[in-house]
Amino acid sequence: MSFAKEKTFTVRWPWLALALLAVLRLAWLNAYPLNSDEAQHAHVAWGWTQGLRLYRDVFDNHGPLFSGLHSVVLNLIGERADALTWLRLSMQVWFALALFAVWRMGRRLYTPNLAFYAMLIVAFVPRFFLVSGQFRTDDMWMALWLAALAMVVGAPPRAWRWFVAGLLTGAALSVSQKTMVLLGVAAFAGLVVSLARPPGKRAPRARSIVCGIAGLLLVPALFALWLAWRGDLGPAWYGLVGYNVGGARKAYALPKLAVFLLLSGVCVRLAYGHVRRVAREVFDWPVFLALQAGLFLFLVWFVWPLITAQDFLPAIPPLVLVLAGAIARLPWLRESAMRRRALGKAVIGLELAALLLTAPPWLDRLAPQRTELAAVLHYTDPGETVMDPKGDAIFRPRPYFPVIESMAMIRLRRGHMADTIAEGMQRERTMLVLRRRLPPASDEFVQRNYLPVSDQPGQAEVWMAGQYLPPGQRTRSVDLALAGEYVLSDGRNQVPASIDGAASDRQWTLGVGRHSIDAATDRALVLVWRRAWERGWRPAALPPPTEEEAGADACQ
């Protein structure tokens, strides 16, 4: 595509824009909305650093490439409360690769100026900007898919290009199984555009297609061989296929499927008619990009069982690129490079304003997560289990194998998955719990056998082993479900007591079962995990004794 009065950029302007983009990405590191998937992926990467076996020792329902690569990053970071910030920093590599792919496709299909502006507009689309900054598999998946497209879109057909494109697609498949959907939609869109071309136009050679398929199979085959060598193909099949099949169901599935087929049919008809009408000598890549991205979006909206923000990542850049090219063709823009630049800057300005309103960079969205993780690292030692929904403790093993994500919650609610969380916590002597997303029976178990660490933001959901003993009498009994070391406290000091008739002491190793506690006070007390007490925890729920109470106890 050519435009009148197209000016080349000066050397400085593009680099200044890219430098500003890099600064903004750094400014937003802690401001991207926190998603529970981030800690889950970090926990799986941590499992690699501990020599744990993926799919057998650590639950995961994603391909192994992402966690394997980022385990190197996590190993360098070490156990620290701000680990997620550093992991988010590593996501900028995939963000940069995605933008480079958009620029490369735009440069081949349109002009250098339009390619650059389209790349910046893609970068600042609020959903794309924010979601691609989170630590998640979808960032790498999206970047590899776009890089695969960039290898062939608008380029002369070469066998090596198709092989590299297949290799990148295979790597994307080793990150997320959703690549199969992208592949299917892209193959269908390519078939529609190819059939619409005038007879006699050159189609891709069989050699190129074979090379593409060979590249596609290479990385997944290597991972399959590695898993087979370790004897983990069975657990991997369950995590990657068995677990992801079923569970969630689309509400009003049949009507939505009908809408999907109707809209898809309209898009296919329009794309076919446009290619027929234009009758280009070369493959119509803009129509292909628009059709494959549009069909994928319709699939997510109307067929996908669970819609999440990250599902849209690979569709946004191609649509924005093609839309920018179509708008630039309008007569009042085609003849004026100044108008095109002004419009591009205006769109970027509006996107920045939307970003500032949606997720201001001065708001630290990771502060509660850092506070929570700091509490976990403070009260527990390496190797001790922590019960959390999806690996939120990152650096600690879990007593319950499956993660409690959306599909697991549906299965637990319907009784399709066993709630053995309480049994696991008892078996592993789990003394710390992050109390959220628990099914009712397990949540009730936590309320009976754990105490909140604090009511402060970031720690309200951290609970540790212990029980509240109400006031009224000096001899009280507790049903202890968690064996471990305990102390008795009045909220400020340790309280000596006789347990099960033994001599008075200030700390005990207690087993599971009913215990009789004879203390020298009838005030409210807490029986609490000894480690927490020694590391500075004091029960916020119990007020310190009054001077009269303290004096009365001293006289006894």
Coordinates of C-alpha atoms in Angstrom, one line a residue:
M1 CA 0.0 0.0 0.0
S2 CA 1.3 3.5 -0.8
F3 CA 0.2 6.9 0.4
A4 CA 0.8 10.4 -0.8
K5 CA 3.3 12.7 0.9
E6 CA 4.6 9.9 3.1
K7 CA 7.5 11.2 5.2
T8 CA 10.1 9.0 6.8
F9 CA 10.6 9.3 10.5
T10 CA 13.7 11.1 11.8
V11 CA 16.2 8.9 13.5
R12 CA 15.3 10.2 17.0
W13 CA 11.5 10.2 17.1
P14 CA 10.8 6.5 16.9
W15 CA 13.5 5.7 19.6
L16 CA 12.1 8.4 21.9
A17 CA 8.6 6.9 21.5
L18 CA 9.9 3.4 22.2
A19 CA 11.9 4.7 25.2
L20 CA 8.7 6.4 26.6
L21 CA 6.8 3.2 26.1
A22 CA 9.5 1.3 28.0
V23 CA 9.3 3.8 30.9
L24 CA 5.5 3.5 31.0
R25 CA 5.7 -0.2 31.2
L26 CA 8.1 0.0 34.1
A27 CA 5.9 2.6 35.8
W28 CA 2.9 0.2 35.6
L29 CA 4.8 -2.9 36.9
N30 CA 2.9 -2.8 40.2
A31 CA -0.2 -1.2 38.8
Y32 CA -1.4 -4.0 36.5
P33 CA -4.5 -5.6 38.1
L34 CA -3.5 -8.6 40.2
N35 CA -4.8 -11.9 38.8
S36 CA -4.8 -15.2 40.7
D37 CA -3.3 -17.0 37.7
E38 CA 0.0 -15.1 38.3
A39 CA 0.8 -16.7 41.6
Q40 CA -0.3 -20.1 40.2
H41 CA 2.2 -19.8 37.3
A42 CA 4.9 -18.6 39.7
H43 CA 4.3 -21.6 42.0
V44 CA 4.7 -24.0 39.1
A45 CA 7.9 -22.3 38.1
W46 CA 9.1 -22.6 41.7
G47 CA 8.3 -26.3 41.5
W48 CA 10.9 -26.6 38.7
T49 CA 13.5 -24.9 40.9
Q50 CA 12.9 -27.5 43.6
G51 CA 13.3 -30.5 41.3
L52 CA 9.6 -31.4 41.6
R53 CA 8.0 -33.3 38.7
L54 CA 5.5 -31.2 36.7
Y55 CA 2.0 -32.7 36.5
R56 CA 2.9 -35.3 39.1
D57 CA 4.2 -33.3 42.1
V58 CA 2.9 -29.9 41.1
F59 CA -0.5 -29.4 39.4
D60 CA -0.6 -27.6 36.1
N61 CA -3.1 -27.5 33.3
H62 CA -0.8 -25.6 30.9
G63 CA 2.1 -26.6 28.6
P64 CA 5.5 -26.9 30.3
L65 CA 7.5 -24.3 28.2
F66 CA 6.5 -21.2 30.1
S67 CA 7.1 -22.5 33.6
G68 CA 10.3 -24.1 32.6
L69 CA 11.8 -21.0 31.1
H70 CA 10.7 -18.7 33.9
S71 CA 11.9 -21.1 36.6
V72 CA 15.3 -19.7 35.6
V73 CA 14.1 -16.2 36.4
L74 CA 12.5 -17.2 39.7
N75 CA 15.7 -19.1 40.7
L76 CA 17.6 -15.8 40.2
I77 CA 15.0 -13.8 42.2
G78 CA 15.0 -16.2 45.2
E79 CA 12.4 -16.3 48.0
R80 CA 11.2 -12.7 48.4
A81 CA 7.9 -11.0 48.9
D82 CA 8.2 -8.8 45.8
A83 CA 9.0 -11.8 43.5
L84 CA 5.9 -11.1 41.4
T85 CA 7.1 -7.7 40.5
W86 CA 10.3 -9.1 39.1
L87 CA 8.4 -11.9 37.3
R88 CA 6.2 -9.2 35.7
L89 CA 9.4 -7.5 34.6
S90 CA 10.4 -10.6 32.6
M91 CA 7.0 -10.4 30.7
Q92 CA 8.3 -7.3 28.9
V93 CA 10.3 -9.6 26.7
W94 CA 7.1 -11.1 25.3
F95 CA 5.4 -7.7 25.1
A96 CA 8.4 -6.5 23.0
L97 CA 8.3 -9.6 20.7
A98 CA 4.6 -9.1 20.1
L99 CA 5.0 -5.4 19.2
F100 CA 7.9 -6.3 16.9
A101 CA 5.7 -8.9 15.1
V102 CA 3.0 -6.3 14.6
W103 CA 5.5 -3.8 13.3
R104 CA 7.0 -6.4 10.9
M105 CA 3.6 -7.4 9.5
G106 CA 2.6 -3.7 9.2
R107 CA 5.8 -2.8 7.4
R108 CA 5.3 -5.5 4.8
L109 CA 1.6 -4.9 4.3
Y110 CA 1.5 -1.1 4.5
T111 CA 4.2 1.6 5.0
P112 CA 6.9 2.1 7.7
N113 CA 5.0 5.1 9.2
L114 CA 1.7 3.2 9.4
A115 CA 3.4 0.1 10.8
F116 CA 5.0 2.2 13.6
Y117 CA 1.8 4.0 14.5
A118 CA -0.2 0.8 14.4
M119 CA 2.3 -0.9 16.7
L120 CA 2.0 2.0 19.2
I121 CA -1.8 1.9 19.1
V122 CA -1.7 -1.8 19.7
A123 CA 0.7 -1.3 22.7
F124 CA -1.7 1.2 24.4
V125 CA -5.0 -0.7 23.9
P126 CA -5.9 -0.8 27.6
R127 CA -6.8 -4.5 27.8
F128 CA -3.7 -5.5 25.8
F129 CA -1.4 -3.1 27.8
L130 CA -2.6 -4.3 31.2
V131 CA -3.1 -8.0 30.7
S132 CA 0.2 -8.4 28.8
G133 CA 2.0 -7.0 31.8
Q134 CA 0.7 -9.7 34.2
F135 CA 2.8 -12.8 34.8
R136 CA 0.9 -15.3 32.9
T137 CA 1.3 -18.0 30.2
D138 CA -0.9 -16.0 27.8
D139 CA 1.7 -13.3 27.3
M140 CA 4.2 -15.8 25.9
W141 CA 1.5 -17.7 24.0
M142 CA 0.3 -14.5 22.3
A143 CA 3.8 -13.3 21.5
L144 CA 4.9 -16.6 19.9
W145 CA 1.7 -16.8 17.9
L146 CA 2.1 -13.2 16.5
A147 CA 5.8 -14.0 15.8
A148 CA 4.7 -17.0 13.8
L149 CA 2.3 -14.9 11.8
A150 CA 5.0 -12.3 11.2
M151 CA 7.2 -14.9 9.6
V152 CA 4.8 -15.5 6.7
V153 CA 2.4 -12.6 6.5
G154 CA 3.3 -10.4 3.5
A155 CA 6.6 -12.3 2.9
P156 CA 7.7 -14.2 -0.1
P157 CA 6.8 -17.9 0.3
R158 CA 9.9 -19.8 1.4
A159 CA 10.1 -23.2 3.0
W160 CA 12.4 -22.0 5.7
R161 CA 9.9 -19.3 6.7
W162 CA 7.1 -21.8 7.0
F163 CA 9.4 -24.1 9.1
V164 CA 10.2 -21.2 11.5
A165 CA 6.6 -20.2 11.7
G166 CA 5.7 -23.8 12.5
L167 CA 8.4 -23.9 15.1
L168 CA 7.1 -20.8 16.8
T169 CA 3.5 -22.2 16.6
G170 CA 4.7 -25.4 18.2
A171 CA 6.4 -23.5 21.0
A172 CA 3.1 -21.6 21.5
L173 CA 1.3 -25.0 21.7
S174 CA 3.8 -26.0 24.3
V175 CA 2.7 -23.0 26.3
S176 CA -1.1 -23.2 25.9
Q177 CA -3.4 -25.7 24.3
K178 CA -5.5 -22.8 23.1
T179 CA -3.0 -22.7 20.2
M180 CA -5.0 -25.6 18.6
V181 CA -8.0 -23.3 18.4
L182 CA -6.0 -20.5 16.8
L183 CA -4.5 -23.0 14.3
G184 CA -7.9 -24.3 13.4
V185 CA -9.4 -20.8 12.9
A186 CA -6.3 -19.7 10.9
A187 CA -6.4 -22.7 8.7
F188 CA -10.1 -22.1 7.9
A189 CA -9.5 -18.4 7.2
G190 CA -6.6 -19.3 4.9
L191 CA -8.8 -21.8 3.1
V192 CA -11.5 -19.2 2.6
V193 CA -9.1 -16.6 1.2
S194 CA -7.4 -19.1 -1.0
L195 CA -10.7 -20.4 -2.5
A196 CA -11.8 -16.8 -3.2
R197 CA -8.7 -16.0 -5.2
P198 CA -9.1 -16.0 -9.0
P199 CA -8.3 -19.3 -10.7
G200 CA -4.6 -19.8 -11.7
K201 CA -3.2 -17.7 -8.8
R202 CA -0.3 -19.4 -7.1
A203 CA -1.1 -21.3 -3.9
P204 CA 1.4 -22.2 -1.2
R205 CA 3.7 -25.0 -2.3
A206 CA 3.3 -28.4 -0.7
R207 CA 6.9 -28.2 0.4
S208 CA 6.2 -25.1 2.4
I209 CA 3.2 -26.7 4.1
V210 CA 5.2 -29.8 5.0
C211 CA 8.0 -27.7 6.4
G212 CA 5.4 -25.8 8.5
I213 CA 4.0 -29.0 9.9
A214 CA 7.4 -30.4 10.7
G215 CA 8.3 -27.2 12.6
L216 CA 4.9 -27.3 14.4
L217 CA 5.5 -30.8 15.7
L218 CA 9.1 -30.4 16.8
V219 CA 8.8 -28.7 20.2
P220 CA 5.7 -30.6 21.4
A221 CA 7.4 -33.9 20.3
L222 CA 10.5 -33.1 22.3
F223 CA 8.4 -32.4 25.4
A224 CA 6.4 -35.6 24.9
L225 CA 9.6 -37.6 24.7
W226 CA 10.9 -35.9 27.8
L227 CA 7.7 -36.6 29.7
A228 CA 7.7 -40.2 28.5
W229 CA 11.3 -40.7 29.6
R230 CA 10.3 -39.5 33.1
G231 CA 7.2 -41.7 33.2
D232 CA 5.0 -38.6 33.4
L233 CA 2.9 -38.9 30.3
G234 CA -0.2 -40.1 32.2
P235 CA -0.2 -37.2 34.7
A236 CA 0.6 -34.8 31.8
W237 CA -2.3 -36.0 29.8
Y238 CA -4.7 -35.5 32.7
G239 CA -3.4 -32.0 33.4
L240 CA -3.3 -30.9 29.8
V241 CA -6.4 -32.7 28.4
G242 CA -8.4 -34.6 31.0
Y243 CA -8.7 -31.8 33.5
N244 CA -9.5 -29.1 30.9
V245 CA -12.3 -31.1 29.2
G246 CA -15.7 -30.6 30.8
G247 CA -16.3 -28.7 34.0
A248 CA -17.6 -25.3 32.9
R249 CA -20.6 -25.1 30.5
K250 CA -21.7 -22.1 28.5
A251 CA -25.0 -20.7 29.6
Y252 CA -27.6 -20.7 26.8
A253 CA -25.1 -22.6 24.7
L254 CA -27.4 -23.4 21.7
P255 CA -28.6 -19.8 21.1
K256 CA -25.1 -18.5 21.5
L257 CA -23.8 -21.2 19.1
A258 CA -26.4 -20.1 16.6
V259 CA -25.3 -16.4 16.9
F260 CA -21.7 -17.5 16.4
L261 CA -22.5 -19.4 13.3
L262 CA -24.6 -16.5 11.9
L263 CA -21.9 -13.9 12.6
S264 CA -19.1 -16.2 11.3
G265 CA -21.1 -16.9 8.2
V266 CA -21.5 -13.1 7.5
C267 CA -17.8 -12.5 8.0
V268 CA -16.8 -15.4 5.7
R269 CA -19.2 -14.1 3.0
L270 CA -17.8 -10.6 3.2
A271 CA -14.2 -11.8 3.2
Y272 CA -14.9 -14.1 0.2
G273 CA -16.6 -11.4 -1.7
H274 CA -13.9 -8.8 -1.1
V275 CA -11.1 -11.1 -2.2
R276 CA -13.1 -12.0 -5.3
R277 CA -13.8 -8.4 -6.1
V278 CA -10.2 -7.1 -5.6
A279 CA -8.6 -10.1 -7.4
R280 CA -5.1 -9.4 -6.2
E281 CA -2.1 -11.2 -7.6
V282 CA -0.8 -12.0 -4.1
F283 CA -2.5 -13.6 -1.2
D284 CA -4.8 -11.1 0.6
W285 CA -3.1 -11.1 4.0
P286 CA -5.2 -8.2 5.5
V287 CA -8.4 -10.1 4.9
F288 CA -6.8 -13.3 6.3
L289 CA -5.7 -11.5 9.5
A290 CA -9.1 -9.8 10.0
L291 CA -11.0 -13.0 9.3
Q292 CA -8.9 -15.3 11.6
A293 CA -8.9 -12.8 14.4
G294 CA -12.6 -12.0 14.1
L295 CA -13.6 -15.7 14.0
F296 CA -11.5 -16.3 17.1
L297 CA -13.1 -13.4 18.9
F298 CA -16.6 -14.7 18.0
L299 CA -15.5 -18.2 19.2
V300 CA -14.4 -16.7 22.6
W301 CA -17.5 -14.6 23.0
F302 CA -20.2 -17.2 22.0
V303 CA -18.7 -20.6 22.4
W304 CA -15.8 -20.4 25.0
P305 CA -17.1 -21.8 28.3
L306 CA -15.2 -19.3 30.4
I307 CA -14.4 -15.9 29.0
T308 CA -11.3 -14.2 30.5
A309 CA -9.5 -11.0 29.5
Q310 CA -6.3 -12.9 28.4
D311 CA -8.2 -14.9 25.8
F312 CA -8.4 -11.8 23.6
L313 CA -4.7 -11.1 23.5
P314 CA -3.8 -12.8 20.2
A315 CA -6.8 -11.3 18.4
I316 CA -6.3 -7.6 19.3
P317 CA -3.1 -6.8 17.4
P318 CA -4.1 -8.2 14.0
L319 CA -7.5 -6.5 14.2
V320 CA -5.9 -3.1 15.1
L321 CA -3.3 -3.5 12.4
V322 CA -5.9 -4.2 9.7
L323 CA -8.2 -1.5 11.0
A324 CA -5.4 1.0 10.9
G325 CA -4.7 0.1 7.3
A326 CA -8.3 0.4 6.3
I327 CA -8.8 3.8 7.9
A328 CA -5.6 5.1 6.3
R329 CA -7.1 4.3 2.9
L330 CA -9.9 6.8 3.5
P331 CA -9.6 9.7 0.9
W332 CA -9.2 12.5 3.5
L333 CA -6.3 10.6 5.1
R334 CA -4.7 8.9 2.1
E335 CA -3.7 12.3 0.7
S336 CA -2.3 13.8 3.8
A337 CA 0.5 12.3 5.9
M338 CA 0.0 15.1 8.5
R339 CA -3.6 14.0 9.1
R340 CA -2.6 10.4 9.4
R341 CA 0.0 11.3 12.0
A342 CA -2.4 13.6 13.9
L343 CA -5.0 10.9 14.0
G344 CA -2.5 8.3 15.2
K345 CA -1.3 10.6 18.0
A346 CA -4.9 11.4 19.0
V347 CA -5.8 7.7 19.3
I348 CA -2.7 7.0 21.4
G349 CA -3.6 10.0 23.6
L350 CA -7.1 8.7 24.2
E351 CA -5.7 5.2 25.0
L352 CA -3.3 6.7 27.5
A353 CA -6.1 8.6 29.1
A354 CA -8.2 5.4 29.4
L355 CA -5.2 3.7 31.0
L356 CA -4.8 6.4 33.6
L357 CA -8.5 6.1 34.4
T358 CA -8.6 2.3 34.4
A359 CA -5.4 1.5 36.3
P360 CA -3.5 4.6 37.5
P361 CA 0.2 3.8 37.8
W362 CA 0.5 5.4 41.2
L363 CA -1.8 2.7 42.7
D364 CA 0.2 -0.3 43.9
R365 CA -2.0 -3.2 43.1
L366 CA 0.6 -5.7 44.4
A367 CA 0.9 -4.2 47.9
P368 CA -1.7 -6.6 49.5
Q369 CA -0.1 -9.6 47.7
R370 CA 3.4 -8.6 48.9
T371 CA 2.1 -8.2 52.5
E372 CA 0.5 -11.6 52.4
L373 CA 3.5 -13.3 50.9
A374 CA 5.8 -11.6 53.4
A375 CA 3.6 -13.1 56.2
V376 CA 3.9 -16.5 54.7
L377 CA 7.6 -16.3 54.4
H378 CA 8.0 -14.9 57.9
Y379 CA 5.9 -17.6 59.7
T380 CA 6.8 -20.7 57.7
D381 CA 10.0 -22.4 56.8
P382 CA 11.0 -23.9 53.4
G383 CA 9.4 -27.2 52.9
E384 CA 6.4 -26.6 55.2
T385 CA 3.0 -26.8 53.4
V386 CA 0.7 -23.8 53.1
M387 CA -2.9 -24.3 51.9
D388 CA -3.8 -21.7 49.3
P389 CA -6.2 -21.6 46.3
K390 CA -3.7 -21.7 43.4
G391 CA -0.2 -21.6 44.7
D392 CA -0.5 -18.1 46.1
A393 CA 2.2 -18.8 48.7
I394 CA 4.5 -19.4 45.6
F395 CA 7.5 -20.8 47.6
R396 CA 5.7 -23.3 49.7
P397 CA 4.3 -26.8 48.8
R398 CA 0.5 -27.3 49.0
P399 CA -1.3 -30.1 50.9
Y400 CA -4.0 -30.3 48.2
F401 CA -2.9 -31.2 44.7
P402 CA -5.5 -29.5 42.4
V403 CA -5.7 -25.8 42.2
I404 CA -9.0 -24.2 43.2
E405 CA -9.6 -22.2 40.0
S406 CA -12.9 -21.5 38.2
M407 CA -13.4 -25.0 36.8
A408 CA -12.3 -26.7 40.0
M409 CA -14.9 -24.6 42.0
I410 CA -17.6 -25.7 39.6
R411 CA -16.5 -29.4 40.0
L412 CA -16.4 -29.1 43.8
R413 CA -19.8 -27.5 43.9
R414 CA -21.3 -30.3 41.7
G415 CA -19.5 -33.0 43.6
H416 CA -17.5 -34.0 40.6
M417 CA -14.2 -33.5 42.5
A418 CA -13.6 -34.7 46.1
D419 CA -13.1 -32.1 48.8
T420 CA -10.2 -33.7 50.6
I421 CA -8.6 -30.4 51.6
A422 CA -9.1 -30.8 55.4
E423 CA -7.7 -34.3 55.3
G424 CA -4.6 -33.1 53.4
M425 CA -4.0 -30.3 55.9
Q426 CA -4.2 -32.7 58.8
R427 CA -1.9 -35.2 57.0
E428 CA 0.7 -32.6 56.1
R429 CA 0.4 -30.7 59.4
T430 CA -0.4 -27.5 57.5
M431 CA -0.2 -24.7 60.1
L432 CA -0.9 -21.8 57.7
V433 CA -3.8 -21.2 55.4
L434 CA -4.7 -18.5 52.9
R435 CA -8.5 -18.6 53.5
R436 CA -10.2 -17.9 50.2
R437 CA -12.0 -20.0 47.5
L438 CA -12.4 -22.8 49.9
P439 CA -15.4 -25.1 49.5
P440 CA -17.9 -24.8 52.5
A441 CA -16.8 -27.9 54.4
S442 CA -13.1 -27.0 54.2
D443 CA -13.8 -23.4 55.1
E444 CA -15.7 -24.5 58.2
F445 CA -12.7 -26.7 59.1
V446 CA -10.4 -23.7 58.9
Q447 CA -12.7 -21.5 61.0
R448 CA -12.7 -24.2 63.7
N449 CA -9.0 -24.9 63.8
Y450 CA -7.2 -21.7 62.7
L451 CA -7.0 -18.1 63.8
P452 CA -6.6 -15.0 61.6
V453 CA -3.1 -13.5 61.6
S454 CA -4.4 -9.9 61.4
D455 CA -7.3 -7.8 60.2
Q456 CA -5.0 -5.5 58.3
P457 CA -5.1 -5.3 54.5
G458 CA -3.0 -8.1 52.9
Q459 CA -3.2 -10.3 56.0
A460 CA -6.9 -10.7 56.6
E461 CA -7.0 -14.0 54.7
V462 CA -3.8 -15.4 56.4
W463 CA -4.9 -17.9 59.1
M464 CA -2.7 -20.0 61.3
A465 CA -3.3 -23.1 63.5
G466 CA -4.9 -22.2 66.8
Q467 CA -8.2 -22.1 68.7
Y468 CA -10.0 -19.4 70.7
L469 CA -10.9 -20.4 74.3
P470 CA -13.9 -18.4 75.5
P471 CA -13.9 -17.0 79.1
G472 CA -15.9 -18.4 82.0
Q473 CA -13.9 -21.2 83.6
R474 CA -10.3 -22.2 84.2
T475 CA -10.6 -25.8 83.0
R476 CA -11.5 -25.9 79.3
S477 CA -11.3 -28.6 76.6
V478 CA -10.4 -28.3 73.0
D479 CA -10.8 -30.7 70.1
L480 CA -7.5 -30.4 68.2
A481 CA -7.4 -31.4 64.6
L482 CA -3.8 -30.4 63.8
A483 CA -0.9 -32.0 65.6
G484 CA 1.9 -29.6 66.4
E485 CA 3.6 -27.4 68.9
Y486 CA 1.4 -24.9 70.7
V487 CA 1.5 -22.2 73.4
L488 CA -1.4 -20.6 75.4
S489 CA -1.8 -16.8 75.4
D490 CA -4.0 -14.2 76.9
G491 CA -3.3 -11.8 74.0
R492 CA -0.1 -10.3 75.5
N493 CA 1.8 -13.0 77.4
Q494 CA 2.1 -16.7 77.5
V495 CA -0.1 -18.4 80.1
P496 CA 1.1 -21.4 82.0
A497 CA -1.3 -24.3 82.2
S498 CA -1.7 -28.0 82.8
I499 CA -2.8 -30.0 79.8
D500 CA -4.3 -33.5 80.2
G501 CA -3.3 -33.6 83.9
A502 CA 0.5 -33.1 83.3
A503 CA 2.7 -30.6 85.1
S504 CA 2.1 -27.0 84.4
D505 CA 4.1 -25.7 81.4
R506 CA 4.2 -22.9 78.8
Q507 CA 4.5 -24.9 75.6
W508 CA 3.4 -28.3 74.4
T509 CA 3.6 -30.8 71.6
L510 CA 0.0 -31.9 71.2
G511 CA -1.5 -34.6 69.0
V512 CA -4.9 -34.8 67.3
G513 CA -7.8 -35.3 69.7
R514 CA -9.6 -33.8 72.7
H515 CA -7.3 -32.1 75.3
S516 CA -8.2 -30.7 78.8
I517 CA -6.5 -27.4 79.6
D518 CA -6.4 -26.2 83.2
A519 CA -5.1 -22.5 83.2
A520 CA -4.7 -20.2 86.2
T521 CA -7.2 -17.7 84.7
D522 CA -10.8 -17.7 83.5
R523 CA -10.2 -14.9 80.9
A524 CA -10.4 -15.6 77.1
L525 CA -7.3 -17.3 75.8
V526 CA -5.9 -18.6 72.6
L527 CA -4.1 -21.9 72.0
V528 CA -1.8 -21.0 69.1
W529 CA 0.9 -22.4 66.9
R530 CA 4.2 -22.0 68.9
R531 CA 6.2 -20.9 65.8
A532 CA 3.9 -17.9 65.1
W533 CA 4.1 -16.8 68.7
E534 CA 7.9 -17.0 68.8
R535 CA 8.1 -15.0 65.6
G536 CA 6.1 -12.1 66.9
W537 CA 2.4 -12.9 66.3
R538 CA 0.0 -11.5 68.9
P539 CA -3.8 -12.2 68.6
A540 CA -5.6 -9.0 67.5
A541 CA -8.9 -10.5 68.6
L542 CA -8.1 -10.5 72.3
P543 CA -7.7 -7.3 74.2
P544 CA -4.8 -7.1 76.7
P545 CA -5.9 -7.6 80.3
T546 CA -7.0 -4.6 82.4
E547 CA -4.8 -3.5 85.3
E548 CA -7.4 -5.0 87.7
E549 CA -7.3 -8.3 85.9
A550 CA -3.5 -8.4 85.8
G551 CA -3.4 -7.5 89.5
A552 CA -5.9 -10.2 90.4
D553 CA -3.9 -12.8 88.5
A554 CA -0.7 -11.8 90.2
C555 CA -2.2 -12.4 93.6
Q556 CA -3.3 -15.9 92.8

